Coordinates of C-alpha atoms and ligand atoms in Angstrom, one line a residue:
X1 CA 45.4 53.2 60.7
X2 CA 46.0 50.0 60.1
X3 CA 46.3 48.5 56.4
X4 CA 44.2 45.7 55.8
X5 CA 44.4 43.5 52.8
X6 CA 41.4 44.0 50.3
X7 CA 38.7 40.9 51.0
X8 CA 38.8 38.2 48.0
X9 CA 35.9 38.7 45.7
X10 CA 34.0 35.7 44.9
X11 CA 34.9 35.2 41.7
X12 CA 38.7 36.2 42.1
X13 CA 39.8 33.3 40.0
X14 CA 36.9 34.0 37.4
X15 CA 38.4 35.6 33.9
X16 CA 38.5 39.2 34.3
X17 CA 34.8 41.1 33.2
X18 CA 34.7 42.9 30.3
X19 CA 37.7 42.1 28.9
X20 CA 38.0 39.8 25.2
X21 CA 39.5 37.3 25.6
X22 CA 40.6 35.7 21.7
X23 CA 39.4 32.0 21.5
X24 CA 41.9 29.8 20.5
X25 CA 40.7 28.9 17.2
X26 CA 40.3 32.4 16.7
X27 CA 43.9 32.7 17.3
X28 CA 45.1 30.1 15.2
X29 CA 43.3 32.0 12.6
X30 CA 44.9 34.5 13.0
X31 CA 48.4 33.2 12.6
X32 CA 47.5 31.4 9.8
X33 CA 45.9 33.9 7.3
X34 CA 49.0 36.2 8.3
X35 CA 52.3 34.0 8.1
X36 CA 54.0 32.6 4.9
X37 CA 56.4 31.0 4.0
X38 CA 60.1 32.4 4.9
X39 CA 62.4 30.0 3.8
X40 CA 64.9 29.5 0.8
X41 CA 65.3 26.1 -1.1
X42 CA 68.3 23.5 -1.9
X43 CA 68.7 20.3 -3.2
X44 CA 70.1 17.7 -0.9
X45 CA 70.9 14.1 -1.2
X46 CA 68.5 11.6 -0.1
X47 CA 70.0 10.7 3.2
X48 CA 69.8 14.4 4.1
X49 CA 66.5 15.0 3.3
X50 CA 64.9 13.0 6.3
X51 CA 62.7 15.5 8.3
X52 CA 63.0 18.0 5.8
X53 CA 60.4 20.1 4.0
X54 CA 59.7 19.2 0.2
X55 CA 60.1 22.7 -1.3
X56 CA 58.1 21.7 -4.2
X57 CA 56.2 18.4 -5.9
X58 CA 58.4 15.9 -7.4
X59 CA 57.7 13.6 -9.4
X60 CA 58.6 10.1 -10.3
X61 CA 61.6 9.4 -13.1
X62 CA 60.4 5.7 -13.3
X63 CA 57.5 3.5 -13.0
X64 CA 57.9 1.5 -9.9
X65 CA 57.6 -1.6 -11.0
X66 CA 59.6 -0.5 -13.5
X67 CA 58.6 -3.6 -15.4
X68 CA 55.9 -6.5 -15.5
X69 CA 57.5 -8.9 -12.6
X70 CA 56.7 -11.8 -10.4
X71 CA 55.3 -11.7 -6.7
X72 CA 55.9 -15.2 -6.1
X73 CA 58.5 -17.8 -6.5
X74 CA 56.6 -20.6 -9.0
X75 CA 56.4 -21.5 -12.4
X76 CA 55.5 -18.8 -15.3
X77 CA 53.7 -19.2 -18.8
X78 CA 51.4 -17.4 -20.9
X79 CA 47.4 -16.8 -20.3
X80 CA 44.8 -18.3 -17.4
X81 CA 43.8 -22.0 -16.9
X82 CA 40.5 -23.3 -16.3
X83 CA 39.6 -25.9 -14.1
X84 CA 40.9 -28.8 -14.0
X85 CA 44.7 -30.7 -14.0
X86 CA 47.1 -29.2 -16.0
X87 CA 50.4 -30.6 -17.6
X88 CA 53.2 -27.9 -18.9
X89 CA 56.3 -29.0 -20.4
X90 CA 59.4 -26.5 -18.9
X91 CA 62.2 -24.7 -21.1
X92 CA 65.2 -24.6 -19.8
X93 CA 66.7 -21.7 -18.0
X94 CA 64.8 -19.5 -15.3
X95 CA 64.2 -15.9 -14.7
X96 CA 65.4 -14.4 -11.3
X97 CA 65.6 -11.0 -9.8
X98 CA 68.2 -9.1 -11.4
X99 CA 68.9 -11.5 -13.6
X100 CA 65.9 -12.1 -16.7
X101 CA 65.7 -14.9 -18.9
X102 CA 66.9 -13.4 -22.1
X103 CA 65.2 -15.5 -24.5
X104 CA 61.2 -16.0 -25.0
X105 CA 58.9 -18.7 -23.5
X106 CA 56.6 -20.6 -26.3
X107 CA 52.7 -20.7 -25.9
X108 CA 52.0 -24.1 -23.7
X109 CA 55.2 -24.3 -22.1
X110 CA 56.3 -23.1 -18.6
X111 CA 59.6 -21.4 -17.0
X112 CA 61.1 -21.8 -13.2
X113 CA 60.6 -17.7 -11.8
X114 CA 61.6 -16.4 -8.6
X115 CA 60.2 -13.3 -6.7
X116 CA 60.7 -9.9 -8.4
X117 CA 61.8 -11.2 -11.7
X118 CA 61.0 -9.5 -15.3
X119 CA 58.3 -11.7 -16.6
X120 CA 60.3 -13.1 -19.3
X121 CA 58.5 -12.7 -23.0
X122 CA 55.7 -15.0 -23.5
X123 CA 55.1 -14.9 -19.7
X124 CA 51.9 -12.9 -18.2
X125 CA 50.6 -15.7 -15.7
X126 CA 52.4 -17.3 -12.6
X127 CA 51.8 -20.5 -10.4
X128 CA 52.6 -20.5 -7.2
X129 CA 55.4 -22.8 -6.2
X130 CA 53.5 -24.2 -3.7
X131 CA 50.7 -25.8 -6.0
X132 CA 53.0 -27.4 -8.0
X133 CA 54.1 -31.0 -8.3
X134 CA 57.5 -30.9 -10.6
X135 CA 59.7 -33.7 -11.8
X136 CA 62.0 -31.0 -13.0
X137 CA 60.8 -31.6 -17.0
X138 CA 57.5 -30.6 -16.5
X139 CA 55.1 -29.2 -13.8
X140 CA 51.5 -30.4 -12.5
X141 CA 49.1 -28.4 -11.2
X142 CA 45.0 -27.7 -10.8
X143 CA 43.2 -24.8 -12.2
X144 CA 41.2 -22.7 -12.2
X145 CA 44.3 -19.6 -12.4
X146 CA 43.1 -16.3 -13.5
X147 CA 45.4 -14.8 -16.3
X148 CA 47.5 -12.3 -14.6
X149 CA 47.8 -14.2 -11.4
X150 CA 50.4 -13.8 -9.0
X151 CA 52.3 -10.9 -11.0
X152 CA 52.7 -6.8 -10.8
X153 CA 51.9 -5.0 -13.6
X154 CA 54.6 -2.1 -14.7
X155 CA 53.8 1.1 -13.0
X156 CA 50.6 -0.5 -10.7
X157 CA 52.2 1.4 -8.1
X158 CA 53.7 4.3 -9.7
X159 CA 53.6 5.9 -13.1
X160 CA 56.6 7.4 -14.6
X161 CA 56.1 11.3 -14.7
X162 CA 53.5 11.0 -11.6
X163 CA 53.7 13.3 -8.3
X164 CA 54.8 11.4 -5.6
X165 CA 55.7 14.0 -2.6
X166 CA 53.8 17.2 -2.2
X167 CA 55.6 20.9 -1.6
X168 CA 55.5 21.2 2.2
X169 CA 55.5 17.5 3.1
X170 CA 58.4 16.9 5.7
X171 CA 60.0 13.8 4.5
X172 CA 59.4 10.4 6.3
X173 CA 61.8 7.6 6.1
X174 CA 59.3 5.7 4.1
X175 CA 59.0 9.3 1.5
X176 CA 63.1 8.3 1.2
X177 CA 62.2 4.5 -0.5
X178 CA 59.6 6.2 -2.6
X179 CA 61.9 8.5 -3.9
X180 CA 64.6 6.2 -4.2
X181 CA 62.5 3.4 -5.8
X182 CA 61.7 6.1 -8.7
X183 CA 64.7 6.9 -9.4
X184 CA 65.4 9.6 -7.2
X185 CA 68.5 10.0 -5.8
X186 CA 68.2 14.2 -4.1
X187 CA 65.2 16.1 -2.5
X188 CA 64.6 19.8 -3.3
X189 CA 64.1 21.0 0.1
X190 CA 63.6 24.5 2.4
X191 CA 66.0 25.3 4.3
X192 CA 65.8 24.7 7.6
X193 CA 63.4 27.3 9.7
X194 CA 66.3 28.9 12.7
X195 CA 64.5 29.2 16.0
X196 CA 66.3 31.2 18.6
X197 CA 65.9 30.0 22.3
X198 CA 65.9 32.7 25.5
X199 CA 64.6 31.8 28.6
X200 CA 64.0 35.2 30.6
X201 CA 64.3 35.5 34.4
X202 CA 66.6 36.7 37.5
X203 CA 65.8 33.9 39.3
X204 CA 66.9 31.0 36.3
X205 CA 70.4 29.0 36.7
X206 CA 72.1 26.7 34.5
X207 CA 71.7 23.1 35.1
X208 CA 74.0 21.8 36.9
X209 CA 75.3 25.0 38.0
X210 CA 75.1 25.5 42.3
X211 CA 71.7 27.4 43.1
X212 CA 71.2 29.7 45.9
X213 CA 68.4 30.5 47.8
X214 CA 65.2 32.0 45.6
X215 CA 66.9 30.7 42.5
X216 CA 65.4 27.9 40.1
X217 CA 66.7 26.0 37.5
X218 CA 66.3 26.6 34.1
X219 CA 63.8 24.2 32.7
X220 CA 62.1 25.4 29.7
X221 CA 65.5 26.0 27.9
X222 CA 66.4 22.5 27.5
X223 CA 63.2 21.5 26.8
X224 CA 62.3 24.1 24.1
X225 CA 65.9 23.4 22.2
X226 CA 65.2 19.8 22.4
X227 CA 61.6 20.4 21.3
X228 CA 62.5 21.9 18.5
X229 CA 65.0 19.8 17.1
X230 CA 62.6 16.8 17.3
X231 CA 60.3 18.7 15.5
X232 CA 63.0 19.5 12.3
X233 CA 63.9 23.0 13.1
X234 CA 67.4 24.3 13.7
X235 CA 67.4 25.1 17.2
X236 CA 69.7 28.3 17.9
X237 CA 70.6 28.8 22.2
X238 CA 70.3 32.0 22.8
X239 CA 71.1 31.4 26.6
X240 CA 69.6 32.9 29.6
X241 CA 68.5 36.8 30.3
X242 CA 68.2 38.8 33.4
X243 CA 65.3 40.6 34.4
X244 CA 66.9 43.8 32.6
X245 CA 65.8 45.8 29.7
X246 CA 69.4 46.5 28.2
X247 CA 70.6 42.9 28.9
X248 CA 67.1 41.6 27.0
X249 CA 67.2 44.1 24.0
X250 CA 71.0 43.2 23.2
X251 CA 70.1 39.3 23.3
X252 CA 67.2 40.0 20.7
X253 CA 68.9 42.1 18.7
X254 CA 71.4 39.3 18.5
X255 CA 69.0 37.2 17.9
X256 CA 67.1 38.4 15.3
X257 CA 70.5 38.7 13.0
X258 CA 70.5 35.1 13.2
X259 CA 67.3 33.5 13.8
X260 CA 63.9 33.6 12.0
X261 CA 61.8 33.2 14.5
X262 CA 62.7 33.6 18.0
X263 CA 60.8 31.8 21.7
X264 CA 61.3 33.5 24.7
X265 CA 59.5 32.4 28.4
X266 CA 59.0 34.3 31.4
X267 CA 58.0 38.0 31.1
X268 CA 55.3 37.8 29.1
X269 CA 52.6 39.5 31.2
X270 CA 52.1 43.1 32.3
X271 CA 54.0 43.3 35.6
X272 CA 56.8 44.7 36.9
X273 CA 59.3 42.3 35.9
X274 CA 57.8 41.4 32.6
X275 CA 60.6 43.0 30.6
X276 CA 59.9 40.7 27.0
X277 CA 56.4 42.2 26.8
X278 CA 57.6 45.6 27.9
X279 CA 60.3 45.9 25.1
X280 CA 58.1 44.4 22.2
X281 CA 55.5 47.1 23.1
X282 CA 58.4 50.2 23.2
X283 CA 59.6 48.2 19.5
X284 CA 55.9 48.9 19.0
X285 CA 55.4 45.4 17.3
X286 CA 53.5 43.8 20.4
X287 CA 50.5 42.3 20.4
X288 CA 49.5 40.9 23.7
X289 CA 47.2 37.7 23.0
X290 CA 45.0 37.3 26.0
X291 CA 44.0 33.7 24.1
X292 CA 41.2 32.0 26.1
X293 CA 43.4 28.7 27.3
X294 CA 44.5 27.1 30.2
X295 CA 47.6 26.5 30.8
X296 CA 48.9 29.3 28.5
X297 CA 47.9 32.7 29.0
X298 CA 49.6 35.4 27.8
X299 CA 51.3 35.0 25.0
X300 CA 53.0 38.1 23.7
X301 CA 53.4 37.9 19.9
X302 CA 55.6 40.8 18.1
X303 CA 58.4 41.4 15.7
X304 CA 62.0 42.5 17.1
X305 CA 63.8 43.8 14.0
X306 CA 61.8 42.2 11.5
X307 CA 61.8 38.6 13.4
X308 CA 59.1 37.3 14.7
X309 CA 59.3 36.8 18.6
X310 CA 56.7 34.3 20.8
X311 CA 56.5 35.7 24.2
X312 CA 55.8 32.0 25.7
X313 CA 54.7 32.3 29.7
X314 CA 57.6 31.3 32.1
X315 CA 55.4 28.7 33.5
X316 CA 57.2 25.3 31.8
X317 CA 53.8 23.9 31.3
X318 CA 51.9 26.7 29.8
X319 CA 55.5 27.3 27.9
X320 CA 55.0 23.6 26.4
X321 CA 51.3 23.9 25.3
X322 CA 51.4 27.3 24.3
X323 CA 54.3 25.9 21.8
X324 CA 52.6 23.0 20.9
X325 CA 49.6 24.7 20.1
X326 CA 50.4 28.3 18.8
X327 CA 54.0 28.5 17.9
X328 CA 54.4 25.3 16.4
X329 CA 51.9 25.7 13.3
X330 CA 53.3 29.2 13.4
X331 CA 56.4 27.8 12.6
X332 CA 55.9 24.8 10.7
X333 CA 53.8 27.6 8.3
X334 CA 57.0 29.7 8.3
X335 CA 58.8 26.8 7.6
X336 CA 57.2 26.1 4.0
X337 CA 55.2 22.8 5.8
X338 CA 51.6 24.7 5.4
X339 CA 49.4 24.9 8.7
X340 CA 49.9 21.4 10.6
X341 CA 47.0 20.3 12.7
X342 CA 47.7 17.9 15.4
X343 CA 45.7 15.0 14.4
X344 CA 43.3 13.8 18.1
X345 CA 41.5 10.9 19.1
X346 CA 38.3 10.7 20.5
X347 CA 38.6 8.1 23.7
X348 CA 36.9 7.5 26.5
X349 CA 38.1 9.1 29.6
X350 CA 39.2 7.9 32.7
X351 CA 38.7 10.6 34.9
X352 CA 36.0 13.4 35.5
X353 CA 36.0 16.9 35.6
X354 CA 34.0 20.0 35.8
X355 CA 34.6 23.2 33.5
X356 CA 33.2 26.5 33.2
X357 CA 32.8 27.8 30.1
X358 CA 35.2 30.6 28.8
X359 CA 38.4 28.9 28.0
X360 CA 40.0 25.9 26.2
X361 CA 41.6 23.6 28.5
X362 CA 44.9 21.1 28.0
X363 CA 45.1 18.4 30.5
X364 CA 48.3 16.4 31.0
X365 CA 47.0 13.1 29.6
X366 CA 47.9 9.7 28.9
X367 CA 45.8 6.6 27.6
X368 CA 45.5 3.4 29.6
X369 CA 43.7 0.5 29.3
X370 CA 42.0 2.3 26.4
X371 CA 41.2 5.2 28.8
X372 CA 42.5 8.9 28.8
X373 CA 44.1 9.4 32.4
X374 CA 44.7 12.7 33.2
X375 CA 47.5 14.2 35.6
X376 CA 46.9 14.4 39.6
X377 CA 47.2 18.1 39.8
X378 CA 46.6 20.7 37.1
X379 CA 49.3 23.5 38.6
X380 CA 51.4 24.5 35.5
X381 CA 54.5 24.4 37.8
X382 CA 54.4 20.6 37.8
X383 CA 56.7 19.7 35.8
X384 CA 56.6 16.5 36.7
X385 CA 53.0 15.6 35.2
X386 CA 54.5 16.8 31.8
X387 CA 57.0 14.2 31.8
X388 CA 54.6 11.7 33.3
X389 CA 52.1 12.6 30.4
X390 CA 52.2 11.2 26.9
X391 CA 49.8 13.7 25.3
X392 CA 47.0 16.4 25.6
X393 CA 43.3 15.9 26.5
X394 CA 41.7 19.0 24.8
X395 CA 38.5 20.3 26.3
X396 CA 36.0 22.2 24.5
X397 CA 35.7 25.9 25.4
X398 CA 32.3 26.1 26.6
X399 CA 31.3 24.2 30.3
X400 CA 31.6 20.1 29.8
X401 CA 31.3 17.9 32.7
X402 CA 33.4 14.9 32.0
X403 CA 32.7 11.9 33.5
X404 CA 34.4 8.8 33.3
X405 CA 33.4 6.8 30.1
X406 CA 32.5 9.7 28.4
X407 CA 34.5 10.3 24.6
X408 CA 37.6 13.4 25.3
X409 CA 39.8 14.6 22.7
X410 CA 43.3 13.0 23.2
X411 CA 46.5 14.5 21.3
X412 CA 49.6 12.6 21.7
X413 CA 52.8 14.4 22.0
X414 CA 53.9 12.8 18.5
X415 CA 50.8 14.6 16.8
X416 CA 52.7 17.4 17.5
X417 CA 56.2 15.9 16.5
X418 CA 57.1 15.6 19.8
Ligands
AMP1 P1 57.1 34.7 34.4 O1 56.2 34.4 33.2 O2 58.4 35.3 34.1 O3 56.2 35.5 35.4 O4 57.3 33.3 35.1 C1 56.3 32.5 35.6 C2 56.8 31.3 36.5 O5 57.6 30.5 35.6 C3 57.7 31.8 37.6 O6 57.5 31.0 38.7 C4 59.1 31.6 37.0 O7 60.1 31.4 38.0 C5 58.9 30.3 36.2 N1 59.9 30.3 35.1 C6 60.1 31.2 34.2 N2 61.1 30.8 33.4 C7 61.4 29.6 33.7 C8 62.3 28.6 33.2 N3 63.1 28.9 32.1 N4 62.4 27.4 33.8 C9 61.6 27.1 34.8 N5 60.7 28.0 35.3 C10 60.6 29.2 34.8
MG2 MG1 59.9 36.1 35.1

């Protein structure tokens, strides 16, 4: 008798009957009602606390302005003028920044001021240099001047005593000048969220390292690591595990001693060779996530010794999205920085598509000319299209046909810190 293959069924690429499959948002849910917060605080200096998450609200030590100053370089004196030419004798002496005027100005006279100076007593009203004639004794100029004009009121920007940075905000360079200019000088801070790296597979090499036949290099090592770092996390290489249980289980358990969460890819389905997924099930901690999503699916989710473990597809492109997706508001939630959503754009696209309903979809994306372009092909081996993309176009989960012109949702990579 002769074996013949079993004939494709029509709807062989359809998403198995009968079967739920957990929407994404569902998923996301998920995470987010049941992760917290796992790391401890410390105070660092300012220039340590870039990229950092604020452990809790700080607040200001000192108005910024710290006192009633000048915008402008012109000529100061007291009260508003209305229209009409106006003729102020000068004192002598100026105010500059950094360096007041230490006596007071007298109703009806006028004082040189430079940008940023203390308004010298008697001063609450500048001219602009510019609409002034001077002969150096006295200044000339037209009204009408509001009273008040061209200066900054202590604490318009900031009050002494007032919250400027929010527990869980991860400090920006600009969050470092805020501080600063309040008289800040250290951040209290989480400690840095440890995510453990493992790529799983018989068939990964280093890079770099001679391959033989049936042999790949590892891809989604470097990337992850890098990944990671960009997004503020301290990125711990965990290196490279065969397709063997005892080899796997003695990389997590070292793993879990030093990392809080840990990213594997590869072996995260139910075959033979899908050794991650086996063991987290035998650890009885495993929850396979059959999450409605293209490129992505499955994701094992379970806890190896108390530490979380993402069971990320081997796939480098489902690997990438399922991170940028799942794991990384997992983390940044872990990581004291509260649920992040990547913030999207609706555009137009510049492309069309057909999809059935069922799943959410991530396209390799990019925007040019104002347009979303999409990658050529959607196989989530390409790694070339992930380097060639500068973002996500997210597609609803129910059918859309796209056509070109019509509004998509476009994510760029540095929505997700990337
Ligand atoms: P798996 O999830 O282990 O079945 O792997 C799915 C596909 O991704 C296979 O073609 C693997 O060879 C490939 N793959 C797994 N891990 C990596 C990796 N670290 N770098 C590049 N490709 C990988
Ligand atoms: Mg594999």
């Amino acid at each position: 008798m002769t074996l013949t293959p079993p004939p494709l069924s029509n709807d062989c690429f359809a998403l198995p009957a009968g079967v739920d499959w957990t929407p994404v948002d569902d998923a996301l849910e998920l995470l987010r009602t049941r992760l917290t917060p796992v790391m401890g605080a410390e105070t660092v200096p300012l220039e340590a606390a870039l990229g950092r998450v604020l452990a809790q609200d700080v607040a200001a030590r000192r108005a910024n302005p710290p006192q009633p100053n000048t915008a402008v370089d012109g000529y100061g004196f007291a009260g508003g003028r209305p229209a009409g030419a106006h003729v102020l004798p000068l004192v002598e002496g100026r105010a500059a920044a950094g360096v007041p005027f230490d006596g007071a100005v007298p109703a009806g006279q006028a004082i040189r001021v430079l940008t940023g100076a203390a308004l010298p007593d008697g001063v609450d009203t500048v001219i602009l240099e510019e609409d002034v004639n001077t002969d150096g004794r006295q200044i000339a100029f037209n009204g009408p001047l509001k009273q008040g004009a061209n200066t900054r009121r202590a604490g318009e920007d900031v009050q002494a005593g007032a919250v400027i940075l929010t527990a869980g905000r991860v400090i920006t360079p600009a969050d470092l000048a805020l501080a600063a200019a309040t008289g800040l000088a250290e951040l209290p801070v989480r400690q840095p969220l440890r995510v453990g790296v493992l790529s799983t597979g018989d068939e990964l090499v280093e890079a770099g390292m001679p391959a033989g036949p049936g042999q790949i290099y590892d891809a989604n090592r470097p990337m992850l690591l890098a990944l990671l770092r960009q997004m503020g996390f301290q990125a711990l290489d965990l290196g490279r595990a065969a397709d063997d249980r005892g080899d796997l289980r003695a990389r997590l358990d070292d793993a879990a001693a030093r990392a809080d969460v840990i990213l594997t890819s590869g072996g995260a389905s139910a075959g033979d060779e899908d050794h991650v997924s086996a063991l987290l099930r035998e650890a009885g901690a495993m929850q396979e996530w059959r999450i409605a999503l293209k490129p992505g699916r499955p994701l094992a989710l379970g806890m190896w010794q108390g530490t979380p473990v993402f069971g990320l597809p081997g796939n480098p492109v489902a690997a990438l999205v399922c991170t940028l997706i799942f794991a990384r508001p997992a983390m940044g939630l872990m990581a004291g920085a509260g649920w992040q959503r990547p913030q999207g754009f609706e555009v137009p696209a510049g492309f069309e598509k057909r999809k059935k309903p069922g799943r959410r979809e991530y396209l390799r994306a990019r925007m040019r000319d104002g347009r979303a372009e999409v990658f050529a092909s959607e196989g989530s081996g390409r790694i070339s299209g992930l380097s060639w993309a500068e973002g996500l176009v997210e597609l609803p989960d129910g059918a859309v046909h796209v056509k070109p012109g019509d509004p998509v949702r476009f994510i760029p990579y540095g929505s997700f810190a990337m």
